[in-house]
XYZ file of C-alpha atoms in Angstrom:
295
model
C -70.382 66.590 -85.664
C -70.736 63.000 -84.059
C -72.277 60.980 -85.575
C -76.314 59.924 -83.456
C -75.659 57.570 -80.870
C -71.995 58.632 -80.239
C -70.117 60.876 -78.122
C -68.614 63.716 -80.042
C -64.664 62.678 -81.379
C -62.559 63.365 -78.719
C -64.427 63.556 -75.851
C -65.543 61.591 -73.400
C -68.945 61.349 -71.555
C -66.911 63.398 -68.702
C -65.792 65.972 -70.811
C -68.947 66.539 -72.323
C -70.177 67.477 -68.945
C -67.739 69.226 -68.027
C -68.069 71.612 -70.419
C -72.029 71.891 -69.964
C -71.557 72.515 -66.966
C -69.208 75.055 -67.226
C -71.597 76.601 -69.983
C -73.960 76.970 -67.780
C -72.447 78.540 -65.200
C -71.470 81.046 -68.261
C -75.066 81.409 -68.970
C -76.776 81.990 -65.835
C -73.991 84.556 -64.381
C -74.000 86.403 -67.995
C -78.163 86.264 -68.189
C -78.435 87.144 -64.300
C -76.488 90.391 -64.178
C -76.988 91.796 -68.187
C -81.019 91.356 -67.465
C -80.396 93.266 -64.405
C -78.270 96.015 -66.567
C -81.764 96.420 -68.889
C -83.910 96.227 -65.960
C -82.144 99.382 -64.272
C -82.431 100.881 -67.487
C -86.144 100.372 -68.015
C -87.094 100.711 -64.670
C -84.548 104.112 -63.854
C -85.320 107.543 -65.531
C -81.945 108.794 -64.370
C -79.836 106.033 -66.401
C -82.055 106.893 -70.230
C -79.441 108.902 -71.272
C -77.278 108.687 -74.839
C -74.466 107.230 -72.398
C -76.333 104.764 -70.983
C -78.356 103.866 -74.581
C -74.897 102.147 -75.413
C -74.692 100.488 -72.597
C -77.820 98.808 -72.768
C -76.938 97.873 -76.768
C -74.243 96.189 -75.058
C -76.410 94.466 -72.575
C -78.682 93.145 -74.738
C -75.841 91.570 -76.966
C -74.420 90.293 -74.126
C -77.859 88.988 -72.977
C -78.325 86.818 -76.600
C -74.427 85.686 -76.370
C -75.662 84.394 -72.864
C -78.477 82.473 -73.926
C -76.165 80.955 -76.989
C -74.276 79.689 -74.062
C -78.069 78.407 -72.302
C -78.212 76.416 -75.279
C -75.118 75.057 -75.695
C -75.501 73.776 -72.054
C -78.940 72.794 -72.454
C -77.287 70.303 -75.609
C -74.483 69.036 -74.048
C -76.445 67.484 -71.372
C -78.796 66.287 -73.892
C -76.073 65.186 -75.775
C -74.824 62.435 -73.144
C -78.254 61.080 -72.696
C -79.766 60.933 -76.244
C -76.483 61.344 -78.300
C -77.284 63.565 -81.175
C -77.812 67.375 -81.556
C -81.694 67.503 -80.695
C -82.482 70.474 -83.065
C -81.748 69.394 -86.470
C -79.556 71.515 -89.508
C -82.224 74.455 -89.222
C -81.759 74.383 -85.466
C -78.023 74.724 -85.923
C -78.256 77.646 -88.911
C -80.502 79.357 -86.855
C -78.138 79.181 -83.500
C -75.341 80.126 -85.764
C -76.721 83.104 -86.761
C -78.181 84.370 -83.493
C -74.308 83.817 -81.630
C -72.831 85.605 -85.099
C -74.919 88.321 -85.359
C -75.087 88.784 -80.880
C -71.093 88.137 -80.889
C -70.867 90.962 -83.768
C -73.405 93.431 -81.879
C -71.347 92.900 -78.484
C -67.367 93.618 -80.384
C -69.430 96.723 -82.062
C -71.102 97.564 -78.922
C -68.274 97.754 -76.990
C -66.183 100.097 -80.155
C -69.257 102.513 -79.997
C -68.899 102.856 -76.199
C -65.236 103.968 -76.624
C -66.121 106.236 -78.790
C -68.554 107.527 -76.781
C -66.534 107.804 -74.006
C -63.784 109.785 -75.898
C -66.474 112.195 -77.115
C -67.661 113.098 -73.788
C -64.428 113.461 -72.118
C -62.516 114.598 -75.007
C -65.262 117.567 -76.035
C -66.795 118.122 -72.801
C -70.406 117.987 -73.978
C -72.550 114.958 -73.470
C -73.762 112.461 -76.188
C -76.571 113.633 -78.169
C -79.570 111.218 -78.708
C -79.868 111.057 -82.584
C -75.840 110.479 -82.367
C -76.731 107.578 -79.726
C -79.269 106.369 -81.562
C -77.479 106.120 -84.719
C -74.467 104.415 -83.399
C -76.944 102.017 -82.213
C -78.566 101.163 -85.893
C -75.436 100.937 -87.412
C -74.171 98.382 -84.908
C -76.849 95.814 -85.341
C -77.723 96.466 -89.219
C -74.133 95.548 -89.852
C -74.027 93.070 -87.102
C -77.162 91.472 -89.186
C -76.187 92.062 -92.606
C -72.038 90.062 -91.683
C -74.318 87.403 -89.464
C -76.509 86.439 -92.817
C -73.923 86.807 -94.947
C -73.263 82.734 -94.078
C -77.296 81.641 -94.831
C -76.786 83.599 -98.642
C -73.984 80.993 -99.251
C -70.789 83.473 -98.429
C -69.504 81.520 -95.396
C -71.302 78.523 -93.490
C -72.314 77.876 -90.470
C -71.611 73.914 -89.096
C -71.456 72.292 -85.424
C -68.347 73.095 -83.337
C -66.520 70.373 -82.357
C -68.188 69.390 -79.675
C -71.586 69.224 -81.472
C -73.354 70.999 -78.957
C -73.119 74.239 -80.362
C -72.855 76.156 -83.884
C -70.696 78.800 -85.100
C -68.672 79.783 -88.286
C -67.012 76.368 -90.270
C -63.610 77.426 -90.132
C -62.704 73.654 -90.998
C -63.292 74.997 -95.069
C -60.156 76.142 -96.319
C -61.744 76.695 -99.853
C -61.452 80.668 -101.233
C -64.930 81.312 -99.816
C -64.298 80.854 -96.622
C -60.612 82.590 -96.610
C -62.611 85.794 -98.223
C -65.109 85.472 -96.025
C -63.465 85.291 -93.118
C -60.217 87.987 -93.477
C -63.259 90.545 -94.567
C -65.394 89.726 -91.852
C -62.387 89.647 -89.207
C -61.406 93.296 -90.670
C -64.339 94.919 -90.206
C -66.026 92.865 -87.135
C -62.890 92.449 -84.766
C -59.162 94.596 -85.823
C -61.433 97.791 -86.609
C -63.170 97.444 -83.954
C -60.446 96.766 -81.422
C -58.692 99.604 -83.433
C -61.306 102.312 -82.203
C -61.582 101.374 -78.577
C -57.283 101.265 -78.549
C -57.625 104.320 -80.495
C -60.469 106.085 -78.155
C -59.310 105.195 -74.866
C -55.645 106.291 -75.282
C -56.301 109.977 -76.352
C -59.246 110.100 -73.823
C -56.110 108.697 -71.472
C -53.711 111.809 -73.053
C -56.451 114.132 -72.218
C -57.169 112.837 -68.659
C -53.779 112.882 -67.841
C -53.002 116.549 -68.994
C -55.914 117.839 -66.643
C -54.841 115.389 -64.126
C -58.204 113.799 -63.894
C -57.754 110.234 -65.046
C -60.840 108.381 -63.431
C -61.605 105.944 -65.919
C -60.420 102.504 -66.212
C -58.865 102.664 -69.915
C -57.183 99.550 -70.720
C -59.931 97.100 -69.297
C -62.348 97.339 -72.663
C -59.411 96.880 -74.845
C -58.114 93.975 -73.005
C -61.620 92.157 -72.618
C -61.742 92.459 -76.523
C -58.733 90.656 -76.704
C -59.270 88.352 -74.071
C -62.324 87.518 -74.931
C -62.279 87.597 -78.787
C -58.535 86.898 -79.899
C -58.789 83.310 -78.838
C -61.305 82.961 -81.861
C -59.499 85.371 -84.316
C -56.292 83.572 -84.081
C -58.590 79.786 -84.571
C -60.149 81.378 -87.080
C -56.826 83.364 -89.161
C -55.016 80.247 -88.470
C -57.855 78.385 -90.676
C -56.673 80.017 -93.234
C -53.212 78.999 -93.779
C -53.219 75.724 -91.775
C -55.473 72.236 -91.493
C -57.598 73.037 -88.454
C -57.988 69.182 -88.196
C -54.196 69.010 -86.696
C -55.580 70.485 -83.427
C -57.018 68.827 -81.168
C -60.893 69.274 -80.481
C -60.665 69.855 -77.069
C -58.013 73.057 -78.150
C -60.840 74.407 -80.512
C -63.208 74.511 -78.083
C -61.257 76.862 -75.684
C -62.051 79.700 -77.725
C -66.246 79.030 -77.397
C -65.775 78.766 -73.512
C -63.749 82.038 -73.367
C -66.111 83.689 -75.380
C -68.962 82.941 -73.313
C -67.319 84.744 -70.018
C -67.309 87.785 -72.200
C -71.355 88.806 -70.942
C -69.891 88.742 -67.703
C -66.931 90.588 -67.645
C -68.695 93.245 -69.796
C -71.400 93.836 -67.465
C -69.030 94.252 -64.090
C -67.009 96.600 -66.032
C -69.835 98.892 -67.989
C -72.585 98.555 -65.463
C -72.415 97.059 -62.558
C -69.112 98.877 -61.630
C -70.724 102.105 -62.110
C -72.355 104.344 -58.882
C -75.162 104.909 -61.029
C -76.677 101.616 -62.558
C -76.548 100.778 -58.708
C -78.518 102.753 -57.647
C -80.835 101.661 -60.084
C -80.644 98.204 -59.876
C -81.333 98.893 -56.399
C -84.458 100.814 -57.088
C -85.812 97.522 -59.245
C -84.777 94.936 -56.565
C -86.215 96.861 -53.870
C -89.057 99.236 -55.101
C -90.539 100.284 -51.773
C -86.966 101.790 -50.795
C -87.086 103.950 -53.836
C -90.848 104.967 -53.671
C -90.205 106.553 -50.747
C -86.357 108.080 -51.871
C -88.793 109.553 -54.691
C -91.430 110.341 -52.343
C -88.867 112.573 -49.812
């Protein structure tokens, strides 16, 4: 982190708001259509289904990733007129954990949706709640449990590089952090990516042999890697290399990537879907579905 009363190493007062600003444009677009994803939910009897319980998991990840990103923004400004991170260490342990542990919930979110998906076209018999439900639990307990992990001393949490914003310290290449962070990439990001590969190309197989393929199936897998991979390979590349040889500017492409992830997400599980229309349609104009309900 820069030092108070400088710009962060690197960059200049341009760059600094360039990058807020494009943060915020992150923020706002991910907040804007994942609230509308939960409020179609709430407000939509049709859409409280097992399915659709995912789904809003999902949302609501997306939804905390997105106001990581409000943040961010909100510092980065802040940062060219006052030059110092305006929350203090326990504002940056606490930010770090509520991006880990919403980053974690969104990967896991997005596995248990595959899965999902190959269950009900795969079997041909929906999603039952305390299956739903479960999935669910398991996602953000172990979300929670890998995103304190850090606070109890396994891990750490410090200011990316452009002190706006904290996330894991890959800059420690100690044996802690190597342990920490092949274990937690294992479990957290290559299994994960393993069961939506995995789930979407038999549900594919089976599609294909009944010549119904009407789902998108490489889209999830490829917004995993788009979205996450960037920080995998920083963060694998920690391990064997001195992260300081790159520039800071380069280590902050992975953050901004990242943050698009809310978006994408909720075009390609919600919005994009007949359904959630109709219900987001119902909550932005509730006279028009009074009287659909009332006919």
């Amino acid at each position: 982190m820069a030092e108070s009363g400088s710009l962060p190493t690197g960059f200049s007062e341009l760059e600094v708001l360039a990058v807020g600003t494009v943060l915020l444009v992150e923020a706002l677009t991910g907040l804007c259509l994942n609230s509308l994803t939960i409020l179609s939910f709430c407000k939509t009897p049709e859409l409280r289904t097992p399915t659709h319980l995912l789904v809003l998991s999902l949302a609501l990840a997306d939804t905390g990733i997105s106001l990581n990103a409000l943040v961010a923004a909100t510092s980065s400004l802040l940062r060219v007129s006052h030059r110092r991170w305006p929350y203090g260490s326990e504002g940056c342990q606490a930010l770090g954990f509520q991006g880990f542990l919403t980053a974690l919930g969104s990967i896991c979110s997005s596995a248990a949706i595959a899965w999902g998906r190959y269950h009900h076209y795969c079997t041909r018999s929906q999603l039952a709640w305390n299956t739903a439900v479960s999935l669910v639990i398991c996602v953000w307990l172990s979300s929670a449990f890998w995103a304190a992990l850090p606070l109890l001393g396994w891990g750490h949490y410090d200011y990316e590089p452009l002190g706006t914003c904290c996330t894991l310290d890959y800059s420690r290449g100690d044996r802690n952090f190597t342990s920490f962070l092949l274990t937690m990439a294992f479990f957290n990001f290559f299994l994960p990516l393993f069961i939506t590969l995995t789930s979407y190309r038999f549900m594919e197989q089976k599609l294909r042999k009944t010549g119904h393929l009407q789902v998108n199936t490489t889209v999830p897998a490829r917004t995993l890697l788009f979205g996450w991979g960037p920080y995998a390979v920083l963060y694998l590349s920690a391990t064997v290399t001195d992260v300081s040889a790159i520039s800071p500017k380069l280590q902050m492409v992975p953050a901004l990537i990242a943050k698009t992830v809310p978006t994408i997400n909720a075009i390609n599980y919600a919005l994009g879907r007949e359904m959630v229309h109709r219900g987001i349609w119902q909550c932005l104009s509730p006279q028009r579905s009074e009287l659909d309900r009332a006919r």
